[in-house]
Amino acid sequence: MLDLGKSVFRWALALLLSFALMSPALSQPLSQGIQTSDGFGYFAEGGVVHSLSPKRRLKKLLPELEEAKLMRPSQGWDNSFLVQSKSGLSRANSQSGALSTQLISKGDFTLTPWGERVVATEKDGKSLRVLTPEDAVVLCADGEGPVDSVLFDGEQLLYRKNGLFYAVDASNSPRELSLPFSAKGADSAEAGGRVFVTHPEAQVLYRPATDESYDLGHLAAYGVRGLPAGEVLAGGDGHISLLDNNGFLRKYSEPAEITRASFLKAPAFVHGRALHFISDARGYYDLITYHVDRRIAAQSLEPGIELETFLAPSNGERGLPLLFFNTEFDEKKVDDDGREILDLDTGKPVIMKVKGHQLYSFQGQGIWEKVHLEPRSRLIGPVERIGETAVYATQTLPPNQPGVERDINHRYPYPQVILRGTSTIDTTGEWSLKVPRGQSPSKPRLPEKSWPMLGAEGPLTLTSEAGRLLSIDPQSGEVQWSSKKLPVDEASPPMYLWPEQLGLVAASGTTKKLVLLDAKDGSILAKPSLTATLDLEKAGHFAGVAVLCLALAFYIYAAGKRELYIRKIAGLQALDEAVGRATEMGKPVLYVTGLADVDDIQTLAALSILSHVARKTAEYDTPIVATTSRAVTYSAAQEVVRDAFTIAGRPDAFNVESVRYISDDQFGYTAGVDGIMLREKPAANFYMGKFYAESLILAETGHATGAIQIAGTAQPSQLPFFVAACDYTLIGEELFAASAYLSKDPLQVGSLRGQDVGKAIVMVCLLLGSLYVTFFGGGA
Amino acid sequence: MKRQVPLLITFLSGLLLVVQYYVVPLNFIGKLMSGWFQAITAFAYVLAALSLFMVNGKRIRDRHPGWIYNLVLLLSLAGTLYIGLICHFIGRGYPGNQPIAEGTAWSWMFEYIFTPLSATMYSLLAFFIASASFRAFKAKSIEATLLLGSAFLVMIFRVPLGELMWASIAPAEAEGYMTWFIDTFIMGAFSNAGQRAIQVAAAIGLISVSLKIILGIERSYLGGD
């Protein structure tokens, strides 16, 4: 056995050394869908910039840029793109996969593409820049602002600085706008690619890009806002003026239900010559329709519903607006077996709320029609127009009726996600993706804001419950292709789209891979790994442990060659004395193994000492009672005591009642052990292992019974209690040294010397660290 | 073989768990083995429950002194099992509710028996601290006197009474000095340093024991050689 131990030790030592010499294998990079003209792709996965070579190899770049986000407005930027990170805004340039960066400015910027240029607005409007592939023009430096109302009208950029409006055109040089009213307090809005400005005390709507003014005929006290289809509203003074996309101005009067807040925020749209508002000013939804100079309809919806999404066609799109509402229904609560759940106080069935959704479609002439209602289902994920189809998803609970047992799908215990599409042209064109469980979209992996699209008109792509990537035609709801099963867990995998391939970050446990798929048919092209083989953040930890292990291993190896001195540990020397005392008094020995399970090293150390104590009790023919609070510890302790009796040559003296499981509960265990102390009056108590608040209750009870007590724990918070109430205490490392001390095994004794050397190394490091922090301010 | 197989399993398991901590693709091994441990624990509970019934049953049968406590223990165990487990399966008592739902007998038992009993045991700690402190804080030597003085200051000034006393005797500009002295000096420096020294030494001892167990040098937890 000893030979096996030595050979195992040598083998493990060689392995440890090989670990120390092994160079770390770096993980590969990831991207954000940027393709530079040199053929390399770039993306920022987990805030770290990665490159993807034409041969689909990944590389991690610029590790100094934390929380990086990449942006490139157009192909005109050639090999360049922008990187926003914690360090600031930088311009990166790719040369055959080698990335060089140039810091543009420190700070956190919002980047907005403007044709070939990018407008960078610093957080809180502190500064404003226009960026080109080669240059950065500062429109407003830090300290000159703040800047707000950054809007685009074709080739013109408008912004407001210190209350004044400025315009920037192709020359990138700003000029102050001359408005037909005071700039102070003016309001601006963008709609359909046009920017309009007005003033609450003016009766004019002004478009700076074309220098056009529109006479409203009333004050624009409510301000100006744009509508989804590109129309512009200016309201106030009892009127709302609407400027359509052809430049014609219409005026609506008497908007009694409209306040300034609802004018600016309530969903609104134009159909024909009528203006429609959806107002919740009265606590429920009014669908108000205005015709020129008169209000013609106000349809009120039932109370208790909540508007989820208003979907209106954008500029140039066909179709009718849709309203998606969440609602609730009352149902009797039923358990999985189909039994009604009764209220424990009243005995009546418990009523619960179940969510549902309903869909209204605008039919013209101020009429909204409820076209879809589904109880037990709720809207999840985005509700979005794709082409002429509104695409949304619902999660529908299975029917839950009294007397009907629910069929539980243990593989997919949550309600199925159903993807749906509704035509915005007419309500007859509906589809829903009804597929077996596993093939339906995965709820945890649904997007939050918008459906991921492989092209402007689709297909949209989703990950199924079984971990396959699906490509779905948004117009028909047909699955165009389904990939092979991907190594994804329940996390939401980010995706990156390059011109010819789609990258999906497949995370499974602690490993990540970039699965590259052909965007046309979903075939997997490559699966390079994104995860480093070695966790470099733990390199320092590994180095420390390796040094200590090497010191220990060296002294274990050297221990056989000469005898090593071990200082006396009073608590361990007293072990035999305590057992002897119990023998003389004819009373049992009590051994308490603490509250931890055998996966805690303190419990293992306690079991090692138990082995020694049990052997002594067997030799002296003294009863031992070992108590445990964990079932696995109980099994292990029983084996330890049984073997100790066998080694002592007294297997017949072993009593299965010597080892007792008491309780997993902390104070139940404490009460049980206290009871043993008071009833059986052991003459020696040993407390070894992990203890919490029960330490002093045990030790004081033992003290009251007059037993000699020896404790050992590595819990610093419990040591004072044991020191106060016990005769001897093994402090921290002494508990772990006990086995070596008691066995006198040269290999184990060598480990004690190794521990001392380890402590010396730590002390030197602490001293150097303290000196460095004190004299060089390293801590600051 | 009885020793070699467990030692081999220990070596391989220990090595794998060390390696998986640093090698990311192998991290799943840690979770896997943790799951195995849970499964083993479930089996071990059967043995532990058998032990409870055997040890206590024998004492009741033999009318061992204090056997009534053993009877109470077994009745409590059987009662809890009946209410929490068997009642739920045979469907009586709480139609449609889980056994631990609020208002059930199991919940009542937890709230009105188990919690007060636990609290009672815990509250004993206050008395035991008093008696242990009375014995420990004796000015028998210089070190013990320093300990006594420090303990007195910490105990007194951690309660409002101490702050009140200090405010009545110390000038206004000295307000906060005692708190600083206790928090930063006694607790932050001396106490903290002592605790960390114990923790560092214990951590090194822990590494040492782990290495010895992995390498099969430390075998006494298996019952000795």
mmCIF file with all atom_site columns, C-alpha atoms in Angstrom, chain A residues 137-285:
data_model
loop_
_atom_site.group_PDB
_atom_site.id
_atom_site.type_symbol
_atom_site.label_atom_id
_atom_site.label_alt_id
_atom_site.label_comp_id
_atom_site.label_asym_id
_atom_site.label_entity_id
_atom_site.label_seq_id
_atom_site.pdbx_PDB_ins_code
_atom_site.Cartn_x
_atom_site.Cartn_y
_atom_site.Cartn_z
_atom_site.occupancy
_atom_site.B_iso_or_equiv
_atom_site.pdbx_formal_charge
_atom_site.auth_seq_id
_atom_site.auth_comp_id
_atom_site.auth_asym_id
_atom_site.auth_atom_id
_atom_site.pdbx_PDB_model_num
ATOM 1   C CA . VAL A 1 137 ? -14.977 67.003 -36.170 1.00 0.00 ? 137 VAL A CA 1
ATOM 2   C CA . VAL A 1 138 ? -15.823 68.408 -32.768 1.00 0.00 ? 138 VAL A CA 1
ATOM 3   C CA . LEU A 1 139 ? -19.134 70.273 -32.973 1.00 0.00 ? 139 LEU A CA 1
ATOM 4   C CA . CYS A 1 140 ? -19.363 70.827 -29.253 1.00 0.00 ? 140 CYS A CA 1
ATOM 5   C CA . ALA A 1 141 ? -16.432 70.235 -26.939 1.00 0.00 ? 141 ALA A CA 1
ATOM 6   C CA . ASP A 1 142 ? -16.757 69.069 -23.397 1.00 0.00 ? 142 ASP A CA 1
ATOM 7   C CA . GLY A 1 143 ? -17.706 72.086 -21.288 1.00 0.00 ? 143 GLY A CA 1
ATOM 8   C CA . GLU A 1 144 ? -19.368 74.045 -24.127 1.00 0.00 ? 144 GLU A CA 1
ATOM 9   C CA . GLY A 1 145 ? -22.674 72.211 -23.946 1.00 0.00 ? 145 GLY A CA 1
ATOM 10  C CA . PRO A 1 146 ? -24.828 70.562 -23.040 1.00 0.00 ? 146 PRO A CA 1
ATOM 11  C CA . VAL A 1 147 ? -26.187 69.373 -26.359 1.00 0.00 ? 147 VAL A CA 1
ATOM 12  C CA . ASP A 1 148 ? -29.652 67.935 -26.949 1.00 0.00 ? 148 ASP A CA 1
ATOM 13  C CA . SER A 1 149 ? -32.272 67.464 -29.670 1.00 0.00 ? 149 SER A CA 1
ATOM 14  C CA . VAL A 1 150 ? -29.836 65.817 -32.100 1.00 0.00 ? 150 VAL A CA 1
ATOM 15  C CA . LEU A 1 151 ? -31.992 65.160 -35.192 1.00 0.00 ? 151 LEU A CA 1
ATOM 16  C CA . PHE A 1 152 ? -31.451 64.381 -38.859 1.00 0.00 ? 152 PHE A CA 1
ATOM 17  C CA . ASP A 1 153 ? -33.171 65.847 -41.894 1.00 0.00 ? 153 ASP A CA 1
ATOM 18  C CA . GLY A 1 154 ? -31.628 64.259 -44.977 1.00 0.00 ? 154 GLY A CA 1
ATOM 19  C CA . GLU A 1 155 ? -28.137 65.638 -45.331 1.00 0.00 ? 155 GLU A CA 1
ATOM 20  C CA . GLN A 1 156 ? -28.616 68.079 -42.510 1.00 0.00 ? 156 GLN A CA 1
ATOM 21  C CA . LEU A 1 157 ? -27.871 67.466 -38.839 1.00 0.00 ? 157 LEU A CA 1
ATOM 22  C CA . LEU A 1 158 ? -29.641 69.676 -36.318 1.00 0.00 ? 158 LEU A CA 1
ATOM 23  C CA . TYR A 1 159 ? -28.871 70.039 -32.675 1.00 0.00 ? 159 TYR A CA 1
ATOM 24  C CA . ARG A 1 160 ? -29.416 72.437 -29.826 1.00 0.00 ? 160 ARG A CA 1
ATOM 25  C CA . LYS A 1 161 ? -26.589 73.820 -27.752 1.00 0.00 ? 161 LYS A CA 1
ATOM 26  C CA . ASN A 1 162 ? -27.125 76.207 -24.861 1.00 0.00 ? 162 ASN A CA 1
ATOM 27  C CA . GLY A 1 163 ? -30.675 76.846 -26.068 1.00 0.00 ? 163 GLY A CA 1
ATOM 28  C CA . LEU A 1 164 ? -29.675 77.732 -29.649 1.00 0.00 ? 164 LEU A CA 1
ATOM 29  C CA . PHE A 1 165 ? -30.284 75.552 -32.703 1.00 0.00 ? 165 PHE A CA 1
ATOM 30  C CA . TYR A 1 166 ? -27.433 74.690 -35.049 1.00 0.00 ? 166 TYR A CA 1
ATOM 31  C CA . ALA A 1 167 ? -27.335 72.915 -38.393 1.00 0.00 ? 167 ALA A CA 1
ATOM 32  C CA . VAL A 1 168 ? -24.504 70.944 -39.941 1.00 0.00 ? 168 VAL A CA 1
ATOM 33  C CA . ASP A 1 169 ? -24.380 69.948 -43.581 1.00 0.00 ? 169 ASP A CA 1
ATOM 34  C CA . ALA A 1 170 ? -21.900 68.065 -45.773 1.00 0.00 ? 170 ALA A CA 1
ATOM 35  C CA . SER A 1 171 ? -19.092 70.500 -44.888 1.00 0.00 ? 171 SER A CA 1
ATOM 36  C CA . ASN A 1 172 ? -19.265 69.370 -41.246 1.00 0.00 ? 172 ASN A CA 1
ATOM 37  C CA . SER A 1 173 ? -19.182 73.004 -40.143 1.00 0.00 ? 173 SER A CA 1
ATOM 38  C CA . PRO A 1 174 ? -22.014 74.113 -37.847 1.00 0.00 ? 174 PRO A CA 1
ATOM 39  C CA . ARG A 1 175 ? -24.028 77.285 -38.380 1.00 0.00 ? 175 ARG A CA 1
ATOM 40  C CA . GLU A 1 176 ? -26.534 78.843 -36.031 1.00 0.00 ? 176 GLU A CA 1
ATOM 41  C CA . LEU A 1 177 ? -30.097 78.618 -37.312 1.00 0.00 ? 177 LEU A CA 1
ATOM 42  C CA . SER A 1 178 ? -32.202 81.686 -37.727 1.00 0.00 ? 178 SER A CA 1
ATOM 43  C CA . LEU A 1 179 ? -35.693 80.725 -36.576 1.00 0.00 ? 179 LEU A CA 1
ATOM 44  C CA . PRO A 1 180 ? -38.905 82.685 -37.143 1.00 0.00 ? 180 PRO A CA 1
ATOM 45  C CA . PHE A 1 181 ? -39.421 82.605 -33.358 1.00 0.00 ? 181 PHE A CA 1
ATOM 46  C CA . SER A 1 182 ? -37.293 82.614 -30.264 1.00 0.00 ? 182 SER A CA 1
ATOM 47  C CA . ALA A 1 183 ? -34.995 79.587 -30.033 1.00 0.00 ? 183 ALA A CA 1
ATOM 48  C CA . LYS A 1 184 ? -35.334 79.620 -26.277 1.00 0.00 ? 184 LYS A CA 1
ATOM 49  C CA . GLY A 1 185 ? -38.058 77.176 -25.289 1.00 0.00 ? 185 GLY A CA 1
ATOM 50  C CA . ALA A 1 186 ? -38.505 75.944 -28.863 1.00 0.00 ? 186 ALA A CA 1
ATOM 51  C CA . ASP A 1 187 ? -39.551 72.342 -29.452 1.00 0.00 ? 187 ASP A CA 1
ATOM 52  C CA . SER A 1 188 ? -38.397 70.032 -32.231 1.00 0.00 ? 188 SER A CA 1
ATOM 53  C CA . ALA A 1 189 ? -39.412 66.657 -33.636 1.00 0.00 ? 189 ALA A CA 1
ATOM 54  C CA . GLU A 1 190 ? -38.371 64.272 -36.397 1.00 0.00 ? 190 GLU A CA 1
ATOM 55  C CA . ALA A 1 191 ? -40.832 62.377 -38.590 1.00 0.00 ? 191 ALA A CA 1
ATOM 56  C CA . GLY A 1 192 ? -40.428 60.678 -41.916 1.00 0.00 ? 192 GLY A CA 1
ATOM 57  C CA . GLY A 1 193 ? -36.877 61.958 -42.261 1.00 0.00 ? 193 GLY A CA 1
ATOM 58  C CA . ARG A 1 194 ? -37.918 65.560 -41.745 1.00 0.00 ? 194 ARG A CA 1
ATOM 59  C CA . VAL A 1 195 ? -37.231 67.823 -38.788 1.00 0.00 ? 195 VAL A CA 1
ATOM 60  C CA . PHE A 1 196 ? -39.637 70.518 -37.660 1.00 0.00 ? 196 PHE A CA 1
ATOM 61  C CA . VAL A 1 197 ? -39.298 73.183 -35.001 1.00 0.00 ? 197 VAL A CA 1
ATOM 62  C CA . THR A 1 198 ? -41.957 75.237 -33.300 1.00 0.00 ? 198 THR A CA 1
ATOM 63  C CA . HIS A 1 199 ? -42.444 77.339 -30.202 1.00 0.00 ? 199 HIS A CA 1
ATOM 64  C CA . PRO A 1 200 ? -45.263 77.232 -27.616 1.00 0.00 ? 200 PRO A CA 1
ATOM 65  C CA . GLU A 1 201 ? -45.870 80.931 -28.110 1.00 0.00 ? 201 GLU A CA 1
ATOM 66  C CA . ALA A 1 202 ? -45.621 80.828 -31.897 1.00 0.00 ? 202 ALA A CA 1
ATOM 67  C CA . GLN A 1 203 ? -48.172 79.921 -34.553 1.00 0.00 ? 203 GLN A CA 1
ATOM 68  C CA . VAL A 1 204 ? -45.592 78.674 -36.998 1.00 0.00 ? 204 VAL A CA 1
ATOM 69  C CA . LEU A 1 205 ? -44.194 75.232 -37.835 1.00 0.00 ? 205 LEU A CA 1
ATOM 70  C CA . TYR A 1 206 ? -40.728 75.612 -39.337 1.00 0.00 ? 206 TYR A CA 1
ATOM 71  C CA . ARG A 1 207 ? -38.552 73.145 -41.273 1.00 0.00 ? 207 ARG A CA 1
ATOM 72  C CA . PRO A 1 208 ? -34.938 74.408 -41.140 1.00 0.00 ? 208 PRO A CA 1
ATOM 73  C CA . ALA A 1 209 ? -33.561 72.107 -43.833 1.00 0.00 ? 209 ALA A CA 1
ATOM 74  C CA . THR A 1 210 ? -35.740 73.701 -46.516 1.00 0.00 ? 210 THR A CA 1
ATOM 75  C CA . ASP A 1 211 ? -36.439 76.980 -44.745 1.00 0.00 ? 211 ASP A CA 1
ATOM 76  C CA . GLU A 1 212 ? -40.194 76.317 -45.069 1.00 0.00 ? 212 GLU A CA 1
ATOM 77  C CA . SER A 1 213 ? -42.709 77.835 -42.640 1.00 0.00 ? 213 SER A CA 1
ATOM 78  C CA . TYR A 1 214 ? -46.290 76.680 -42.116 1.00 0.00 ? 214 TYR A CA 1
ATOM 79  C CA . ASP A 1 215 ? -48.823 79.004 -40.549 1.00 0.00 ? 215 ASP A CA 1
ATOM 80  C CA . LEU A 1 216 ? -50.756 77.039 -37.929 1.00 0.00 ? 216 LEU A CA 1
ATOM 81  C CA . GLY A 1 217 ? -53.307 79.681 -37.110 1.00 0.00 ? 217 GLY A CA 1
ATOM 82  C CA . HIS A 1 218 ? -53.105 78.741 -33.434 1.00 0.00 ? 218 HIS A CA 1
ATOM 83  C CA . LEU A 1 219 ? -50.442 78.563 -30.744 1.00 0.00 ? 219 LEU A CA 1
ATOM 84  C CA . ALA A 1 220 ? -48.337 75.389 -30.619 1.00 0.00 ? 220 ALA A CA 1
ATOM 85  C CA . ALA A 1 221 ? -48.561 75.279 -26.833 1.00 0.00 ? 221 ALA A CA 1
ATOM 86  C CA . TYR A 1 222 ? -48.443 71.463 -26.694 1.00 0.00 ? 222 TYR A CA 1
ATOM 87  C CA . GLY A 1 223 ? -45.342 71.344 -28.889 1.00 0.00 ? 223 GLY A CA 1
ATOM 88  C CA . VAL A 1 224 ? -44.633 69.197 -31.929 1.00 0.00 ? 224 VAL A CA 1
ATOM 89  C CA . ARG A 1 225 ? -44.502 65.428 -32.466 1.00 0.00 ? 225 ARG A CA 1
ATOM 90  C CA . GLY A 1 226 ? -44.054 63.034 -35.367 1.00 0.00 ? 226 GLY A CA 1
ATOM 91  C CA . LEU A 1 227 ? -46.307 60.099 -36.236 1.00 0.00 ? 227 LEU A CA 1
ATOM 92  C CA . PRO A 1 228 ? -45.119 56.653 -37.411 1.00 0.00 ? 228 PRO A CA 1
ATOM 93  C CA . ALA A 1 229 ? -46.174 57.276 -41.010 1.00 0.00 ? 229 ALA A CA 1
ATOM 94  C CA . GLY A 1 230 ? -44.213 60.540 -41.187 1.00 0.00 ? 230 GLY A CA 1
ATOM 95  C CA . GLU A 1 231 ? -46.936 63.098 -40.496 1.00 0.00 ? 231 GLU A CA 1
ATOM 96  C CA . VAL A 1 232 ? -46.228 65.919 -38.048 1.00 0.00 ? 232 VAL A CA 1
ATOM 97  C CA . LEU A 1 233 ? -48.571 67.234 -35.375 1.00 0.00 ? 233 LEU A CA 1
ATOM 98  C CA . ALA A 1 234 ? -48.421 70.636 -33.694 1.00 0.00 ? 234 ALA A CA 1
ATOM 99  C CA . GLY A 1 235 ? -50.983 71.166 -30.974 1.00 0.00 ? 235 GLY A CA 1
ATOM 100 C CA . GLY A 1 236 ? -52.353 73.680 -28.484 1.00 0.00 ? 236 GLY A CA 1
ATOM 101 C CA . ASP A 1 237 ? -54.856 76.467 -28.033 1.00 0.00 ? 237 ASP A CA 1
ATOM 102 C CA . GLY A 1 238 ? -57.793 74.082 -28.669 1.00 0.00 ? 238 GLY A CA 1
ATOM 103 C CA . HIS A 1 239 ? -56.432 72.855 -31.996 1.00 0.00 ? 239 HIS A CA 1
ATOM 104 C CA . ILE A 1 240 ? -54.207 70.232 -33.501 1.00 0.00 ? 240 ILE A CA 1
ATOM 105 C CA . SER A 1 241 ? -52.559 70.876 -36.868 1.00 0.00 ? 241 SER A CA 1
ATOM 106 C CA . LEU A 1 242 ? -51.369 68.031 -39.009 1.00 0.00 ? 242 LEU A CA 1
ATOM 107 C CA . LEU A 1 243 ? -48.791 68.386 -41.736 1.00 0.00 ? 243 LEU A CA 1
ATOM 108 C CA . ASP A 1 244 ? -48.976 65.372 -44.042 1.00 0.00 ? 244 ASP A CA 1
ATOM 109 C CA . ASN A 1 245 ? -46.194 63.881 -46.135 1.00 0.00 ? 245 ASN A CA 1
ATOM 110 C CA . ASN A 1 246 ? -47.211 65.973 -49.158 1.00 0.00 ? 246 ASN A CA 1
ATOM 111 C CA . GLY A 1 247 ? -46.817 69.230 -47.276 1.00 0.00 ? 247 GLY A CA 1
ATOM 112 C CA . PHE A 1 248 ? -50.554 69.900 -46.809 1.00 0.00 ? 248 PHE A CA 1
ATOM 113 C CA . LEU A 1 249 ? -51.653 71.337 -43.472 1.00 0.00 ? 249 LEU A CA 1
ATOM 114 C CA . ARG A 1 250 ? -54.929 70.270 -41.855 1.00 0.00 ? 250 ARG A CA 1
ATOM 115 C CA . LYS A 1 251 ? -56.435 71.598 -38.663 1.00 0.00 ? 251 LYS A CA 1
ATOM 116 C CA . TYR A 1 252 ? -58.518 69.677 -36.099 1.00 0.00 ? 252 TYR A CA 1
ATOM 117 C CA . SER A 1 253 ? -60.377 71.522 -33.403 1.00 0.00 ? 253 SER A CA 1
ATOM 118 C CA . GLU A 1 254 ? -61.961 70.830 -30.026 1.00 0.00 ? 254 GLU A CA 1
ATOM 119 C CA . PRO A 1 255 ? -59.670 67.970 -28.883 1.00 0.00 ? 255 PRO A CA 1
ATOM 120 C CA . ALA A 1 256 ? -61.295 68.012 -25.434 1.00 0.00 ? 256 ALA A CA 1
ATOM 121 C CA . GLU A 1 257 ? -59.896 64.625 -24.361 1.00 0.00 ? 257 GLU A CA 1
ATOM 122 C CA . ILE A 1 258 ? -56.364 65.498 -25.349 1.00 0.00 ? 258 ILE A CA 1
ATOM 123 C CA . THR A 1 259 ? -54.024 67.005 -22.797 1.00 0.00 ? 259 THR A CA 1
ATOM 124 C CA . ARG A 1 260 ? -50.442 68.070 -23.362 1.00 0.00 ? 260 ARG A CA 1
ATOM 125 C CA . ALA A 1 261 ? -49.177 64.748 -21.945 1.00 0.00 ? 261 ALA A CA 1
ATOM 126 C CA . SER A 1 262 ? -51.448 62.595 -24.095 1.00 0.00 ? 262 SER A CA 1
ATOM 127 C CA . PHE A 1 263 ? -50.756 64.776 -27.143 1.00 0.00 ? 263 PHE A CA 1
ATOM 128 C CA . LEU A 1 264 ? -47.052 64.042 -26.825 1.00 0.00 ? 264 LEU A CA 1
ATOM 129 C CA . LYS A 1 265 ? -47.243 60.369 -25.756 1.00 0.00 ? 265 LYS A CA 1
ATOM 130 C CA . ALA A 1 266 ? -50.566 58.749 -26.662 1.00 0.00 ? 266 ALA A CA 1
ATOM 131 C CA . PRO A 1 267 ? -50.503 56.433 -29.693 1.00 0.00 ? 267 PRO A CA 1
ATOM 132 C CA . ALA A 1 268 ? -51.825 58.301 -32.712 1.00 0.00 ? 268 ALA A CA 1
ATOM 133 C CA . PHE A 1 269 ? -52.104 57.823 -36.461 1.00 0.00 ? 269 PHE A CA 1
ATOM 134 C CA . VAL A 1 270 ? -53.757 59.242 -39.526 1.00 0.00 ? 270 VAL A CA 1
ATOM 135 C CA . HIS A 1 271 ? -56.151 57.302 -41.711 1.00 0.00 ? 271 HIS A CA 1
ATOM 136 C CA . GLY A 1 272 ? -57.669 59.029 -44.692 1.00 0.00 ? 272 GLY A CA 1
ATOM 137 C CA . ARG A 1 273 ? -58.435 62.531 -43.518 1.00 0.00 ? 273 ARG A CA 1
ATOM 138 C CA . ALA A 1 274 ? -59.115 61.474 -39.953 1.00 0.00 ? 274 ALA A CA 1
ATOM 139 C CA . LEU A 1 275 ? -56.759 61.729 -36.986 1.00 0.00 ? 275 LEU A CA 1
ATOM 140 C CA . HIS A 1 276 ? -56.953 58.988 -34.368 1.00 0.00 ? 276 HIS A CA 1
ATOM 141 C CA . PHE A 1 277 ? -55.763 59.029 -30.767 1.00 0.00 ? 277 PHE A CA 1
ATOM 142 C CA . ILE A 1 278 ? -55.745 56.213 -28.236 1.00 0.00 ? 278 ILE A CA 1
ATOM 143 C CA . SER A 1 279 ? -56.164 57.959 -24.903 1.00 0.00 ? 279 SER A CA 1
ATOM 144 C CA . ASP A 1 280 ? -56.158 56.494 -21.397 1.00 0.00 ? 280 ASP A CA 1
ATOM 145 C CA . ALA A 1 281 ? -56.836 59.821 -19.692 1.00 0.00 ? 281 ALA A CA 1
ATOM 146 C CA . ARG A 1 282 ? -60.084 58.527 -18.144 1.00 0.00 ? 282 ARG A CA 1
ATOM 147 C CA . GLY A 1 283 ? -58.557 55.352 -16.653 1.00 0.00 ? 283 GLY A CA 1
ATOM 148 C CA . TYR A 1 284 ? -59.537 53.180 -19.569 1.00 0.00 ? 284 TYR A CA 1
ATOM 149 C CA . TYR A 1 285 ? -58.860 53.328 -23.257 1.00 0.00 ? 285 TYR A CA 1
#
